[in-house]
């Protein structure tokens, strides 16, 4: 049984309900499915940004015969363990950062070491992107100044060249996902 | 044809005509304002900013949210707070680019839900307005007005929760998420740094967690409307959000989602639960004269 006052109140209420429900559904359809932009449209994308700038890295020392030995970058740089290392050693954001750190490792090793980098970094599509597969000896060319990344071999194209860096747009303080 | 008309009639009854206890709306009002304060109070304090825009909107935020929380002139306070939140979102978040403070999707959910609750008669329960009505009724020797009102705004809050789950699930239905990569990256970013975990099963765990997350979000998008499924899905959803809160930086989002689940629950059951909690043992409020009783939760 409807309230006696209901018919008079029903139309504004129905209009408000339809408009608000329509707006709620239209926003994510417009932005997420149709890839259009509008400040009035709300999208609901979570887990979409956090962690996209992280690289998974492994440094190895390659012997003349080709055998590879994994290097402990924390120990080589004088940190007791990973927890004791600064953030820019623990978490590398790009293959350039990883190569620069590799150059520091070269200086810590004796002789004429052959240090290679294997790295996967977050890609624009959210997946892993192969960024380095040990093509370059990071110690082959000394960087001009402390901390600068060594240039890779001329013939070896850098896998991440021109790739966007998703974290450039990341928030100043972390929140996610 | 008559079946379609019957369905339309049931939809209108469910969405527009249904009435119930206003205590659910009142709890949502109180919970949302507390979360708004957790989220924005510091950003809006005058010593925290030199921006005159933030200070002006902040003054409006504190005044309107305080009134809305207290439930004093609740309708007016709700409209005022809603306008303030819209100004904060669009002017500060979108136009002035303070995205993380004012237009992040966590704050967007809070603002949207608050605007919707402002459309409900939440001041009829747990409010200064209610207290004043009870005092007036006692003085005039009449029964106070019932704690009842239309539920259409509460339906919209529930719809907002479903839309959020559905579209975040659609967004995750892509190889990069379902193959575990995104969760691996988040784990590395927050915990392992650039060292991919060496322990066995890490990748398999990431894949399983990704698939379970998406499946649960699809289930929550639709299943919370069905009372029988809700009994299973609501605790699962709450557990899911609590685990997320523990593992990743979320701030108010977990509390927002858990609170908004209330919008799916029959408000008269919430009313009776509070009575039981207070040891009053009153029956749930009867329908106001001529009002339609709570309709089934889904059309």
PDB file of N, CA and C in Angstrom, chain A residues 1-3 6 10 13-14 17 20-21 24 28-29 32-33 39-40 42-57 73-74 82 90-92 120 122 125-128 171-177, chain B residues 15-17 39 89-90 100 104-106 108-109 112 116 119 150 152 156 159-160 163-164 167-168 170-172 174 176-177 181-182 184-186 188-190 192-196 244 248-251 253 290-292:
ATOM      1  N   UNK A   1       0.853  -1.190   0.000  1.00  0.00           N
ATOM      2  CA  UNK A   1       0.000   0.000   0.000  1.00  0.00           C
ATOM      3  C   UNK A   1       0.895   1.248   0.000  1.00  0.00           C
ATOM      4  N   UNK A   2       0.705   2.083  -0.985  1.00  0.00           N
ATOM      5  CA  UNK A   2       1.527   3.285  -1.084  1.00  0.00           C
ATOM      6  C   UNK A   2       0.978   4.379  -0.178  1.00  0.00           C
ATOM      7  N   UNK A   3       1.892   5.241   0.233  1.00  0.00           N
ATOM      8  CA  UNK A   3       1.474   6.382   1.039  1.00  0.00           C
ATOM      9  C   UNK A   3       0.541   7.266   0.210  1.00  0.00           C
ATOM     10  N   UNK A   6       2.298   9.674  -1.773  1.00  0.00           N
ATOM     11  CA  UNK A   6       3.330   9.148  -2.663  1.00  0.00           C
ATOM     12  C   UNK A   6       3.235   9.641  -4.108  1.00  0.00           C
ATOM     13  N   UNK A  10       6.330  11.156  -5.919  1.00  0.00           N
ATOM     14  CA  UNK A  10       6.985  10.084  -6.658  1.00  0.00           C
ATOM     15  C   UNK A  10       7.823  10.600  -7.821  1.00  0.00           C
ATOM     16  N   UNK A  13      11.182  12.161  -6.895  1.00  0.00           N
ATOM     17  CA  UNK A  13      12.009  11.089  -6.343  1.00  0.00           C
ATOM     18  C   UNK A  13      12.467  10.140  -7.451  1.00  0.00           C
ATOM     19  N   UNK A  14      11.532   9.821  -8.350  1.00  0.00           N
ATOM     20  CA  UNK A  14      11.860   8.921  -9.463  1.00  0.00           C
ATOM     21  C   UNK A  14      12.915   9.552 -10.358  1.00  0.00           C
ATOM     22  N   UNK A  17      16.261   9.515  -8.526  1.00  0.00           N
ATOM     23  CA  UNK A  17      16.782   8.142  -8.479  1.00  0.00           C
ATOM     24  C   UNK A  17      17.370   7.754  -9.838  1.00  0.00           C
ATOM     25  N   UNK A  20      20.618   9.770 -10.649  1.00  0.00           N
ATOM     26  CA  UNK A  20      21.779   9.371  -9.850  1.00  0.00           C
ATOM     27  C   UNK A  20      22.237   7.946 -10.210  1.00  0.00           C
ATOM     28  N   UNK A  21      21.278   7.039 -10.380  1.00  0.00           N
ATOM     29  CA  UNK A  21      21.652   5.671 -10.747  1.00  0.00           C
ATOM     30  C   UNK A  21      22.306   5.663 -12.130  1.00  0.00           C
ATOM     31  N   UNK A  24      25.846   7.018 -11.906  1.00  0.00           N
ATOM     32  CA  UNK A  24      26.761   6.039 -11.287  1.00  0.00           C
ATOM     33  C   UNK A  24      27.261   5.007 -12.297  1.00  0.00           C
ATOM     34  N   UNK A  28      31.744   4.956 -15.036  1.00  0.00           N
ATOM     35  CA  UNK A  28      32.735   3.922 -15.354  1.00  0.00           C
ATOM     36  C   UNK A  28      32.605   3.359 -16.762  1.00  0.00           C
ATOM     37  N   UNK A  29      31.382   3.342 -17.308  1.00  0.00           N
ATOM     38  CA  UNK A  29      31.230   2.882 -18.700  1.00  0.00           C
ATOM     39  C   UNK A  29      31.961   3.859 -19.619  1.00  0.00           C
ATOM     40  N   UNK A  32      36.028   3.765 -18.373  1.00  0.00           N
ATOM     41  CA  UNK A  32      36.759   2.504 -18.393  1.00  0.00           C
ATOM     42  C   UNK A  32      36.495   1.687 -19.656  1.00  0.00           C
ATOM     43  N   UNK A  33      35.244   1.645 -20.079  1.00  0.00           N
ATOM     44  CA  UNK A  33      34.935   0.803 -21.228  1.00  0.00           C
ATOM     45  C   UNK A  33      35.090   1.553 -22.545  1.00  0.00           C
ATOM     46  N   UNK A  39      35.330  15.056 -16.533  1.00  0.00           N
ATOM     47  CA  UNK A  39      35.479  15.240 -15.087  1.00  0.00           C
ATOM     48  C   UNK A  39      34.245  14.801 -14.314  1.00  0.00           C
ATOM     49  N   UNK A  40      33.104  14.703 -15.004  1.00  0.00           N
ATOM     50  CA  UNK A  40      31.871  14.290 -14.311  1.00  0.00           C
ATOM     51  C   UNK A  40      31.776  12.783 -14.162  1.00  0.00           C
ATOM     52  N   UNK A  42      33.062   9.118 -13.010  1.00  0.00           N
ATOM     53  CA  UNK A  42      33.925   8.466 -12.024  1.00  0.00           C
ATOM     54  C   UNK A  42      34.279   7.072 -12.515  1.00  0.00           C
ATOM     55  N   UNK A  43      35.572   6.752 -12.473  1.00  0.00           N
ATOM     56  CA  UNK A  43      35.953   5.380 -12.789  1.00  0.00           C
ATOM     57  C   UNK A  43      36.294   4.662 -11.487  1.00  0.00           C
ATOM     58  N   UNK A  44      36.252   3.364 -11.507  1.00  0.00           N
ATOM     59  CA  UNK A  44      36.607   2.590 -10.323  1.00  0.00           C
ATOM     60  C   UNK A  44      37.690   1.603 -10.717  1.00  0.00           C
ATOM     61  N   UNK A  45      38.920   2.086 -10.719  1.00  0.00           N
ATOM     62  CA  UNK A  45      40.065   1.255 -11.082  1.00  0.00           C
ATOM     63  C   UNK A  45      40.989   1.171  -9.876  1.00  0.00           C
ATOM     64  N   UNK A  46      41.113  -0.033  -9.350  1.00  0.00           N
ATOM     65  CA  UNK A  46      41.980  -0.220  -8.192  1.00  0.00           C
ATOM     66  C   UNK A  46      43.075  -1.221  -8.528  1.00  0.00           C
ATOM     67  N   UNK A  47      44.132  -1.232  -7.769  1.00  0.00           N
ATOM     68  CA  UNK A  47      45.318  -2.038  -8.079  1.00  0.00           C
ATOM     69  C   UNK A  47      45.851  -1.662  -9.467  1.00  0.00           C
ATOM     70  N   UNK A  48      45.626  -0.439  -9.901  1.00  0.00           N
ATOM     71  CA  UNK A  48      45.993  -0.124 -11.282  1.00  0.00           C
ATOM     72  C   UNK A  48      47.283   0.685 -11.379  1.00  0.00           C
ATOM     73  N   UNK A  49      47.779   1.208 -10.258  1.00  0.00           N
ATOM     74  CA  UNK A  49      48.936   2.098 -10.336  1.00  0.00           C
ATOM     75  C   UNK A  49      50.078   1.661  -9.431  1.00  0.00           C
ATOM     76  N   UNK A  50      49.730   1.246  -8.231  1.00  0.00           N
ATOM     77  CA  UNK A  50      50.757   0.923  -7.245  1.00  0.00           C
ATOM     78  C   UNK A  50      51.673  -0.198  -7.761  1.00  0.00           C
ATOM     79  N   UNK A  51      52.968   0.018  -7.680  1.00  0.00           N
ATOM     80  CA  UNK A  51      53.927  -1.024  -8.028  1.00  0.00           C
ATOM     81  C   UNK A  51      54.286  -1.103  -9.493  1.00  0.00           C
ATOM     82  N   UNK A  52      53.713  -0.236 -10.316  1.00  0.00           N
ATOM     83  CA  UNK A  52      54.017  -0.336 -11.748  1.00  0.00           C
ATOM     84  C   UNK A  52      55.425   0.143 -12.082  1.00  0.00           C
ATOM     85  N   UNK A  53      56.060   0.811 -11.128  1.00  0.00           N
ATOM     86  CA  UNK A  53      57.381   1.360 -11.413  1.00  0.00           C
ATOM     87  C   UNK A  53      58.510   0.501 -10.855  1.00  0.00           C
ATOM     88  N   UNK A  54      58.175  -0.666 -10.343  1.00  0.00           N
ATOM     89  CA  UNK A  54      59.233  -1.453  -9.711  1.00  0.00           C
ATOM     90  C   UNK A  54      59.886  -2.384 -10.738  1.00  0.00           C
ATOM     91  N   UNK A  55      61.190  -2.588 -10.567  1.00  0.00           N
ATOM     92  CA  UNK A  55      61.911  -3.550 -11.404  1.00  0.00           C
ATOM     93  C   UNK A  55      62.360  -4.715 -10.534  1.00  0.00           C
ATOM     94  N   UNK A  56      62.296  -5.882 -11.098  1.00  0.00           N
ATOM     95  CA  UNK A  56      62.868  -7.059 -10.448  1.00  0.00           C
ATOM     96  C   UNK A  56      64.246  -7.263 -11.074  1.00  0.00           C
ATOM     97  N   UNK A  57      65.284  -7.238 -10.251  1.00  0.00           N
ATOM     98  CA  UNK A  57      66.639  -7.259 -10.838  1.00  0.00           C
ATOM     99  C   UNK A  57      67.480  -8.393 -10.254  1.00  0.00           C
ATOM    100  N   UNK A  73      74.064  -7.556  -3.929  1.00  0.00           N
ATOM    101  CA  UNK A  73      74.376  -6.127  -4.046  1.00  0.00           C
ATOM    102  C   UNK A  73      74.432  -5.445  -2.683  1.00  0.00           C
ATOM    103  N   UNK A  74      73.690  -5.956  -1.733  1.00  0.00           N
ATOM    104  CA  UNK A  74      73.684  -5.328  -0.410  1.00  0.00           C
ATOM    105  C   UNK A  74      75.036  -5.539   0.280  1.00  0.00           C
ATOM    106  N   UNK A  82      69.302  -6.600   3.319  1.00  0.00           N
ATOM    107  CA  UNK A  82      68.421  -5.740   2.524  1.00  0.00           C
ATOM    108  C   UNK A  82      67.740  -4.671   3.395  1.00  0.00           C
ATOM    109  N   UNK A  90      67.375  -0.880  -2.334  1.00  0.00           N
ATOM    110  CA  UNK A  90      66.404  -1.985  -2.202  1.00  0.00           C
ATOM    111  C   UNK A  90      65.460  -2.042  -3.395  1.00  0.00           C
ATOM    112  N   UNK A  91      64.938  -0.891  -3.773  1.00  0.00           N
ATOM    113  CA  UNK A  91      63.887  -0.863  -4.782  1.00  0.00           C
ATOM    114  C   UNK A  91      64.320   0.014  -5.944  1.00  0.00           C
ATOM    115  N   UNK A  92      64.487  -0.603  -7.104  1.00  0.00           N
ATOM    116  CA  UNK A  92      64.960   0.124  -8.279  1.00  0.00           C
ATOM    117  C   UNK A  92      63.786   0.369  -9.214  1.00  0.00           C
ATOM    118  N   UNK A 120      63.487  -7.161 -15.031  1.00  0.00           N
ATOM    119  CA  UNK A 120      62.124  -7.030 -15.571  1.00  0.00           C
ATOM    120  C   UNK A 120      61.499  -5.832 -14.869  1.00  0.00           C
ATOM    121  N   UNK A 122      58.013  -3.028 -14.583  1.00  0.00           N
ATOM    122  CA  UNK A 122      56.590  -2.878 -14.856  1.00  0.00           C
ATOM    123  C   UNK A 122      56.378  -2.188 -16.190  1.00  0.00           C
ATOM    124  N   UNK A 125      51.263  -1.810 -19.823  1.00  0.00           N
ATOM    125  CA  UNK A 125      50.033  -2.609 -19.787  1.00  0.00           C
ATOM    126  C   UNK A 125      49.844  -3.298 -18.446  1.00  0.00           C
ATOM    127  N   UNK A 126      50.763  -3.053 -17.505  1.00  0.00           N
ATOM    128  CA  UNK A 126      50.647  -3.656 -16.187  1.00  0.00           C
ATOM    129  C   UNK A 126      51.403  -4.951 -16.045  1.00  0.00           C
ATOM    130  N   UNK A 127      51.902  -5.489 -17.140  1.00  0.00           N
ATOM    131  CA  UNK A 127      52.649  -6.751 -17.058  1.00  0.00           C
ATOM    132  C   UNK A 127      54.127  -6.502 -16.826  1.00  0.00           C
ATOM    133  N   UNK A 128      54.903  -7.585 -16.794  1.00  0.00           N
ATOM    134  CA  UNK A 128      56.355  -7.455 -16.714  1.00  0.00           C
ATOM    135  C   UNK A 128      56.902  -7.225 -18.109  1.00  0.00           C
ATOM    136  N   UNK A 171      51.644   9.201  -7.053  1.00  0.00           N
ATOM    137  CA  UNK A 171      51.430  10.199  -6.005  1.00  0.00           C
ATOM    138  C   UNK A 171      52.670  10.391  -5.160  1.00  0.00           C
ATOM    139  N   UNK A 172      52.732  11.563  -4.499  1.00  0.00           N
ATOM    140  CA  UNK A 172      53.907  11.848  -3.679  1.00  0.00           C
ATOM    141  C   UNK A 172      53.940  10.932  -2.463  1.00  0.00           C
ATOM    142  N   UNK A 173      52.782  10.736  -1.841  1.00  0.00           N
ATOM    143  CA  UNK A 173      52.742   9.781  -0.744  1.00  0.00           C
ATOM    144  C   UNK A 173      51.976   8.563  -1.217  1.00  0.00           C
ATOM    145  N   UNK A 174      52.442   7.429  -0.749  1.00  0.00           N
ATOM    146  CA  UNK A 174      51.883   6.199  -1.298  1.00  0.00           C
ATOM    147  C   UNK A 174      50.475   5.960  -0.792  1.00  0.00           C
ATOM    148  N   UNK A 175      49.627   5.680  -1.694  1.00  0.00           N
ATOM    149  CA  UNK A 175      48.314   5.167  -1.335  1.00  0.00           C
ATOM    150  C   UNK A 175      47.832   4.334  -2.489  1.00  0.00           C
ATOM    151  N   UNK A 176      47.230   3.268  -2.163  1.00  0.00           N
ATOM    152  CA  UNK A 176      46.701   2.438  -3.234  1.00  0.00           C
ATOM    153  C   UNK A 176      45.946   1.311  -2.633  1.00  0.00           C
ATOM    154  N   UNK A 177      45.533   0.359  -3.337  1.00  0.00           N
ATOM    155  CA  UNK A 177      45.750   0.267  -4.761  1.00  0.00           C
ATOM    156  C   UNK A 177      44.622   0.999  -5.483  1.00  0.00           C
TER     157      UNK A 177
ATOM    158  N   UNK B  15      12.320   0.528  -5.261  1.00  0.00           N
ATOM    159  CA  UNK B  15      13.247   1.655  -5.364  1.00  0.00           C
ATOM    160  C   UNK B  15      12.669   2.939  -4.769  1.00  0.00           C
ATOM    161  N   UNK B  16      11.402   3.177  -4.970  1.00  0.00           N
ATOM    162  CA  UNK B  16      10.866   4.503  -4.670  1.00  0.00           C
ATOM    163  C   UNK B  16       9.876   4.551  -3.515  1.00  0.00           C
ATOM    164  N   UNK B  17       9.128   3.486  -3.322  1.00  0.00           N
ATOM    165  CA  UNK B  17       8.055   3.558  -2.325  1.00  0.00           C
ATOM    166  C   UNK B  17       8.408   2.914  -0.991  1.00  0.00           C
ATOM    167  N   UNK B  39      40.010  11.481   7.025  1.00  0.00           N
ATOM    168  CA  UNK B  39      40.631  11.659   5.727  1.00  0.00           C
ATOM    169  C   UNK B  39      41.028  13.118   5.454  1.00  0.00           C
ATOM    170  N   UNK B  89      36.037  18.180  -4.211  1.00  0.00           N
ATOM    171  CA  UNK B  89      36.416  17.210  -5.250  1.00  0.00           C
ATOM    172  C   UNK B  89      36.781  17.919  -6.557  1.00  0.00           C
ATOM    173  N   UNK B  90      35.855  18.765  -7.019  1.00  0.00           N
ATOM    174  CA  UNK B  90      36.084  19.356  -8.344  1.00  0.00           C
ATOM    175  C   UNK B  90      37.041  20.541  -8.309  1.00  0.00           C
ATOM    176  N   UNK B 100      45.613  13.641  -4.879  1.00  0.00           N
ATOM    177  CA  UNK B 100      45.725  12.648  -3.808  1.00  0.00           C
ATOM    178  C   UNK B 100      44.950  13.039  -2.566  1.00  0.00           C
ATOM    179  N   UNK B 104      41.171  11.371  -5.102  1.00  0.00           N
ATOM    180  CA  UNK B 104      41.540   9.950  -5.155  1.00  0.00           C
ATOM    181  C   UNK B 104      40.265   9.114  -5.060  1.00  0.00           C
ATOM    182  N   UNK B 105      40.268   7.915  -5.614  1.00  0.00           N
ATOM    183  CA  UNK B 105      39.004   7.161  -5.639  1.00  0.00           C
ATOM    184  C   UNK B 105      38.512   6.786  -4.238  1.00  0.00           C
ATOM    185  N   UNK B 106      39.409   6.765  -3.253  1.00  0.00           N
ATOM    186  CA  UNK B 106      38.947   6.501  -1.885  1.00  0.00           C
ATOM    187  C   UNK B 106      38.124   7.673  -1.358  1.00  0.00           C
ATOM    188  N   UNK B 108      36.685   9.878  -3.247  1.00  0.00           N
ATOM    189  CA  UNK B 108      35.532   9.988  -4.142  1.00  0.00           C
ATOM    190  C   UNK B 108      34.389   9.111  -3.636  1.00  0.00           C
ATOM    191  N   UNK B 109      34.738   7.917  -3.175  1.00  0.00           N
ATOM    192  CA  UNK B 109      33.706   7.024  -2.631  1.00  0.00           C
ATOM    193  C   UNK B 109      33.080   7.640  -1.377  1.00  0.00           C
ATOM    194  N   UNK B 112      30.831  10.571  -2.450  1.00  0.00           N
ATOM    195  CA  UNK B 112      29.611  10.103  -3.122  1.00  0.00           C
ATOM    196  C   UNK B 112      28.630   9.521  -2.111  1.00  0.00           C
ATOM    197  N   UNK B 116      24.812  10.812  -1.018  1.00  0.00           N
ATOM    198  CA  UNK B 116      23.622   9.968  -1.121  1.00  0.00           C
ATOM    199  C   UNK B 116      22.917   9.850   0.237  1.00  0.00           C
ATOM    200  N   UNK B 119      20.603  12.525   1.220  1.00  0.00           N
ATOM    201  CA  UNK B 119      19.261  12.498   0.628  1.00  0.00           C
ATOM    202  C   UNK B 119      18.285  11.670   1.471  1.00  0.00           C
ATOM    203  N   UNK B 150      11.610   7.020   3.765  1.00  0.00           N
ATOM    204  CA  UNK B 150      11.816   6.339   2.480  1.00  0.00           C
ATOM    205  C   UNK B 150      13.235   5.799   2.362  1.00  0.00           C
ATOM    206  N   UNK B 152      14.827   5.092  -0.644  1.00  0.00           N
ATOM    207  CA  UNK B 152      15.390   5.173  -1.997  1.00  0.00           C
ATOM    208  C   UNK B 152      16.861   5.603  -1.994  1.00  0.00           C
ATOM    209  N   UNK B 156      20.332   3.623  -3.349  1.00  0.00           N
ATOM    210  CA  UNK B 156      21.383   4.181  -4.211  1.00  0.00           C
ATOM    211  C   UNK B 156      22.776   3.940  -3.615  1.00  0.00           C
ATOM    212  N   UNK B 159      23.567   0.500  -4.489  1.00  0.00           N
ATOM    213  CA  UNK B 159      23.878   0.429  -5.926  1.00  0.00           C
ATOM    214  C   UNK B 159      25.301   0.926  -6.189  1.00  0.00           C
ATOM    215  N   UNK B 160      25.707   1.976  -5.479  1.00  0.00           N
ATOM    216  CA  UNK B 160      27.057   2.506  -5.648  1.00  0.00           C
ATOM    217  C   UNK B 160      28.115   1.454  -5.291  1.00  0.00           C
ATOM    218  N   UNK B 163      28.191  -1.071  -8.144  1.00  0.00           N
ATOM    219  CA  UNK B 163      28.841  -0.521  -9.337  1.00  0.00           C
ATOM    220  C   UNK B 163      30.354  -0.503  -9.140  1.00  0.00           C
ATOM    221  N   UNK B 164      30.776  -0.120  -7.948  1.00  0.00           N
ATOM    222  CA  UNK B 164      32.219  -0.087  -7.657  1.00  0.00           C
ATOM    223  C   UNK B 164      32.829  -1.479  -7.814  1.00  0.00           C
ATOM    224  N   UNK B 167      32.834  -2.655 -11.624  1.00  0.00           N
ATOM    225  CA  UNK B 167      33.782  -2.038 -12.554  1.00  0.00           C
ATOM    226  C   UNK B 167      35.232  -2.230 -12.139  1.00  0.00           C
ATOM    227  N   UNK B 168      35.461  -2.394 -10.853  1.00  0.00           N
ATOM    228  CA  UNK B 168      36.857  -2.713 -10.481  1.00  0.00           C
ATOM    229  C   UNK B 168      37.160  -4.155 -10.892  1.00  0.00           C
ATOM    230  N   UNK B 170      35.797  -5.642 -13.565  1.00  0.00           N
ATOM    231  CA  UNK B 170      35.978  -5.589 -15.024  1.00  0.00           C
ATOM    232  C   UNK B 170      37.382  -5.077 -15.348  1.00  0.00           C
ATOM    233  N   UNK B 171      37.819  -4.058 -14.605  1.00  0.00           N
ATOM    234  CA  UNK B 171      39.148  -3.488 -14.848  1.00  0.00           C
ATOM    235  C   UNK B 171      40.256  -4.517 -14.623  1.00  0.00           C
ATOM    236  N   UNK B 172      40.025  -5.429 -13.695  1.00  0.00           N
ATOM    237  CA  UNK B 172      41.053  -6.433 -13.389  1.00  0.00           C
ATOM    238  C   UNK B 172      40.953  -7.660 -14.289  1.00  0.00           C
ATOM    239  N   UNK B 174      41.901  -8.831 -16.982  1.00  0.00           N
ATOM    240  CA  UNK B 174      42.893  -8.652 -18.048  1.00  0.00           C
ATOM    241  C   UNK B 174      44.103  -9.510 -17.690  1.00  0.00           C
ATOM    242  N   UNK B 176      47.302  -9.097 -17.408  1.00  0.00           N
ATOM    243  CA  UNK B 176      48.336  -8.611 -16.488  1.00  0.00           C
ATOM    244  C   UNK B 176      47.921  -8.770 -15.033  1.00  0.00           C
ATOM    245  N   UNK B 177      46.624  -8.740 -14.764  1.00  0.00           N
ATOM    246  CA  UNK B 177      46.203  -8.952 -13.383  1.00  0.00           C
ATOM    247  C   UNK B 177      45.993 -10.437 -13.101  1.00  0.00           C
ATOM    248  N   UNK B 181      50.814 -10.931 -12.252  1.00  0.00           N
ATOM    249  CA  UNK B 181      51.897  -9.946 -12.372  1.00  0.00           C
ATOM    250  C   UNK B 181      51.659  -8.707 -11.517  1.00  0.00           C
ATOM    251  N   UNK B 182      50.445  -8.158 -11.568  1.00  0.00           N
ATOM    252  CA  UNK B 182      50.180  -6.925 -10.828  1.00  0.00           C
ATOM    253  C   UNK B 182      50.360  -7.133  -9.318  1.00  0.00           C
ATOM    254  N   UNK B 184      52.275  -9.393  -7.968  1.00  0.00           N
ATOM    255  CA  UNK B 184      53.720  -9.549  -7.744  1.00  0.00           C
ATOM    256  C   UNK B 184      54.395  -8.181  -7.652  1.00  0.00           C
ATOM    257  N   UNK B 185      54.015  -7.296  -8.566  1.00  0.00           N
ATOM    258  CA  UNK B 185      54.634  -5.957  -8.570  1.00  0.00           C
ATOM    259  C   UNK B 185      54.299  -5.198  -7.286  1.00  0.00           C
ATOM    260  N   UNK B 186      53.064  -5.333  -6.849  1.00  0.00           N
ATOM    261  CA  UNK B 186      52.675  -4.640  -5.617  1.00  0.00           C
ATOM    262  C   UNK B 186      53.446  -5.219  -4.430  1.00  0.00           C
ATOM    263  N   UNK B 188      56.417  -6.628  -4.548  1.00  0.00           N
ATOM    264  CA  UNK B 188      57.802  -6.157  -4.643  1.00  0.00           C
ATOM    265  C   UNK B 188      57.901  -4.695  -4.183  1.00  0.00           C
ATOM    266  N   UNK B 189      56.954  -3.886  -4.643  1.00  0.00           N
ATOM    267  CA  UNK B 189      56.986  -2.457  -4.314  1.00  0.00           C
ATOM    268  C   UNK B 189      56.903  -2.230  -2.801  1.00  0.00           C
ATOM    269  N   UNK B 190      56.046  -2.991  -2.148  1.00  0.00           N
ATOM    270  CA  UNK B 190      55.803  -2.732  -0.726  1.00  0.00           C
ATOM    271  C   UNK B 190      56.719  -3.517   0.202  1.00  0.00           C
ATOM    272  N   UNK B 192      59.348  -6.560  -0.964  1.00  0.00           N
ATOM    273  CA  UNK B 192      60.588  -7.241  -1.358  1.00  0.00           C
ATOM    274  C   UNK B 192      61.570  -6.336  -2.079  1.00  0.00           C
ATOM    275  N   UNK B 193      61.154  -5.125  -2.423  1.00  0.00           N
ATOM    276  CA  UNK B 193      62.034  -4.275  -3.213  1.00  0.00           C
ATOM    277  C   UNK B 193      62.198  -4.876  -4.596  1.00  0.00           C
ATOM    278  N   UNK B 194      63.430  -4.809  -5.133  1.00  0.00           N
ATOM    279  CA  UNK B 194      63.646  -5.306  -6.492  1.00  0.00           C
ATOM    280  C   UNK B 194      64.089  -6.759  -6.531  1.00  0.00           C
ATOM    281  N   UNK B 195      63.915  -7.454  -5.414  1.00  0.00           N
ATOM    282  CA  UNK B 195      64.349  -8.861  -5.371  1.00  0.00           C
ATOM    283  C   UNK B 195      63.132  -9.770  -5.444  1.00  0.00           C
ATOM    284  N   UNK B 196      62.957 -10.390  -6.583  1.00  0.00           N
ATOM    285  CA  UNK B 196      61.817 -11.292  -6.754  1.00  0.00           C
ATOM    286  C   UNK B 196      61.959 -12.423  -5.744  1.00  0.00           C
ATOM    287  N   UNK B 244      43.205  -6.715   2.982  1.00  0.00           N
ATOM    288  CA  UNK B 244      43.800  -5.670   2.138  1.00  0.00           C
ATOM    289  C   UNK B 244      44.340  -4.521   2.995  1.00  0.00           C
ATOM    290  N   UNK B 248      48.180  -3.589   2.332  1.00  0.00           N
ATOM    291  CA  UNK B 248      48.500  -2.472   1.437  1.00  0.00           C
ATOM    292  C   UNK B 248      47.971  -1.157   2.019  1.00  0.00           C
ATOM    293  N   UNK B 249      48.566  -0.029   1.617  1.00  0.00           N
ATOM    294  CA  UNK B 249      48.124   1.258   2.197  1.00  0.00           C
ATOM    295  C   UNK B 249      46.755   1.681   1.659  1.00  0.00           C
ATOM    296  N   UNK B 250      45.752   1.678   2.524  1.00  0.00           N
ATOM    297  CA  UNK B 250      44.386   1.977   2.078  1.00  0.00           C
ATOM    298  C   UNK B 250      43.707   3.100   2.868  1.00  0.00           C
ATOM    299  N   UNK B 251      44.193   3.393   4.036  1.00  0.00           N
ATOM    300  CA  UNK B 251      43.590   4.430   4.894  1.00  0.00           C
ATOM    301  C   UNK B 251      42.105   4.162   5.137  1.00  0.00           C
ATOM    302  N   UNK B 253      39.546   3.426   3.110  1.00  0.00           N
ATOM    303  CA  UNK B 253      38.736   2.677   2.138  1.00  0.00           C
ATOM    304  C   UNK B 253      38.098   1.424   2.739  1.00  0.00           C
ATOM    305  N   UNK B 290      -0.460   4.297   6.325  1.00  0.00           N
ATOM    306  CA  UNK B 290      -0.519   4.402   4.868  1.00  0.00           C
ATOM    307  C   UNK B 290       0.787   4.161   4.162  1.00  0.00           C
ATOM    308  N   UNK B 291       1.880   3.865   4.897  1.00  0.00           N
ATOM    309  CA  UNK B 291       3.171   3.695   4.235  1.00  0.00           C
ATOM    310  C   UNK B 291       3.347   2.256   3.803  1.00  0.00           C
ATOM    311  N   UNK B 292       4.169   2.080   2.785  1.00  0.00           N
ATOM    312  CA  UNK B 292       4.461   0.753   2.283  1.00  0.00           C
ATOM    313  C   UNK B 292       5.568   0.126   3.126  1.00  0.00           C
TER     314      UNK B 292
END
